Amino acid sequence: MAPMRKSLVEAKCPIRPGEKCSLCQMGVSGPHDCGLVYLVMHDDELRELYAEQRRAAQPSRTD
Ligand code: SF4
């Protein structure tokens, strides 16, 4: 029987697009319980700023 391979899923940081979660906030285990992610996503202004930055960071589409 082949040994089981352990697959790890690296959570991406929603605040830093393209980067994996580095657990930079104290006491978190990932984006799902990150207070910074919670604050940004639950504040209308911050969420809109975040969405604008994500749109600006995406490659332009020419279709
Ligand atoms: S702890 Fe929060 S802010 Fe820090 S990298 Fe992870 S998701 Fe992003």
mmCIF file of C-alpha atoms and ligand atoms in Angstrom:
data_model
loop_
_atom_site.group_PDB
_atom_site.id
_atom_site.type_symbol
_atom_site.label_atom_id
_atom_site.label_comp_id
_atom_site.label_asym_id
_atom_site.label_seq_id
_atom_site.Cartn_x
_atom_site.Cartn_y
_atom_site.Cartn_z
ATOM 1 C CA MET A 1 0.000 0.000 0.000
ATOM 2 C CA ALA A 2 1.367 3.377 -1.012
ATOM 3 C CA PRO A 3 1.928 5.863 1.781
ATOM 4 C CA MET A 4 -0.735 8.537 2.034
ATOM 5 C CA ARG A 5 0.371 11.900 0.814
ATOM 6 C CA LYS A 6 -0.512 14.789 2.985
ATOM 7 C CA SER A 7 -1.754 17.724 0.972
ATOM 8 C CA LEU A 8 -1.717 21.127 2.489
ATOM 9 C CA VAL A 9 -3.813 23.932 1.152
ATOM 10 C CA GLU A 10 -2.171 27.275 1.582
ATOM 11 C CA ALA A 11 -4.694 29.918 2.427
ATOM 12 C CA LYS A 12 -4.292 33.149 0.516
ATOM 13 C CA CYS A 13 -4.385 36.444 2.346
ATOM 14 C CA PRO A 14 -7.422 38.405 1.165
ATOM 15 C CA ILE A 15 -5.736 41.634 2.188
ATOM 16 C CA ARG A 16 -2.528 40.971 0.257
ATOM 17 C CA PRO A 17 -3.574 39.519 -3.092
ATOM 18 C CA GLY A 18 -1.155 36.920 -4.401
ATOM 19 C CA GLU A 19 0.417 36.228 -1.032
ATOM 20 C CA LYS A 20 -0.297 33.322 1.222
ATOM 21 C CA CYS A 21 -1.460 33.923 4.757
ATOM 22 C CA SER A 22 1.616 34.384 6.904
ATOM 23 C CA LEU A 23 -0.353 34.453 10.165
ATOM 24 C CA CYS A 24 0.839 38.007 10.697
ATOM 25 C CA GLN A 25 -1.931 38.746 13.166
ATOM 26 C CA MET A 26 -1.567 37.474 16.693
ATOM 27 C CA GLY A 27 -3.632 34.426 17.613
ATOM 28 C CA VAL A 28 -5.060 33.661 14.168
ATOM 29 C CA SER A 29 -5.061 30.310 12.420
ATOM 30 C CA GLY A 30 -5.813 31.724 8.953
ATOM 31 C CA PRO A 31 -7.917 34.250 7.059
ATOM 32 C CA HIS A 32 -11.121 32.724 8.405
ATOM 33 C CA ASP A 33 -10.464 34.050 11.913
ATOM 34 C CA CYS A 34 -8.287 37.038 11.066
ATOM 35 C CA GLY A 35 -9.515 40.215 12.713
ATOM 36 C CA LEU A 36 -7.968 42.421 10.034
ATOM 37 C CA VAL A 37 -9.801 40.564 7.270
ATOM 38 C CA TYR A 38 -13.000 40.827 9.281
ATOM 39 C CA LEU A 39 -12.600 44.566 9.769
ATOM 40 C CA VAL A 40 -11.814 45.277 6.117
ATOM 41 C CA MET A 41 -14.614 43.105 4.780
ATOM 42 C CA HIS A 42 -17.194 44.510 7.175
ATOM 43 C CA ASP A 43 -16.416 48.174 6.530
ATOM 44 C CA ASP A 44 -18.115 49.508 3.389
ATOM 45 C CA GLU A 45 -15.395 52.085 2.640
ATOM 46 C CA LEU A 46 -12.473 49.736 3.236
ATOM 47 C CA ARG A 47 -14.131 46.967 1.254
ATOM 48 C CA GLU A 48 -14.621 49.304 -1.706
ATOM 49 C CA LEU A 49 -10.996 50.514 -1.504
ATOM 50 C CA TYR A 50 -9.861 46.907 -1.387
ATOM 51 C CA ALA A 51 -11.996 46.033 -4.423
ATOM 52 C CA GLU A 52 -10.554 48.998 -6.346
ATOM 53 C CA GLN A 53 -7.005 47.895 -5.561
ATOM 54 C CA ARG A 54 -7.759 44.349 -6.672
ATOM 55 C CA ARG A 55 -9.246 45.594 -9.937
ATOM 56 C CA ALA A 56 -6.212 47.824 -10.525
ATOM 57 C CA ALA A 57 -3.844 44.927 -9.836
ATOM 58 C CA GLN A 58 -5.509 42.612 -12.353
ATOM 59 C CA PRO A 59 -4.141 42.512 -15.880
ATOM 60 C CA SER A 60 -6.215 44.576 -18.290
ATOM 61 C CA ARG A 61 -8.600 42.722 -20.540
ATOM 62 C CA THR A 62 -8.725 43.506 -24.225
ATOM 63 C CA ASP A 63 -11.908 41.698 -25.293
HETATM 64 S S1 SF4 B 1 -3.180 36.871 9.374
HETATM 65 FE FE1 SF4 B 1 -4.757 38.005 8.232
HETATM 66 S S2 SF4 B 1 -3.741 39.832 7.430
HETATM 67 FE FE2 SF4 B 1 -2.148 38.384 8.105
HETATM 68 S S3 SF4 B 1 -1.590 37.295 6.264
HETATM 69 FE FE3 SF4 B 1 -3.183 36.084 7.305
HETATM 70 S S4 SF4 B 1 -5.128 36.741 6.440
HETATM 71 FE FE4 SF4 B 1 -3.600 38.255 5.872
#
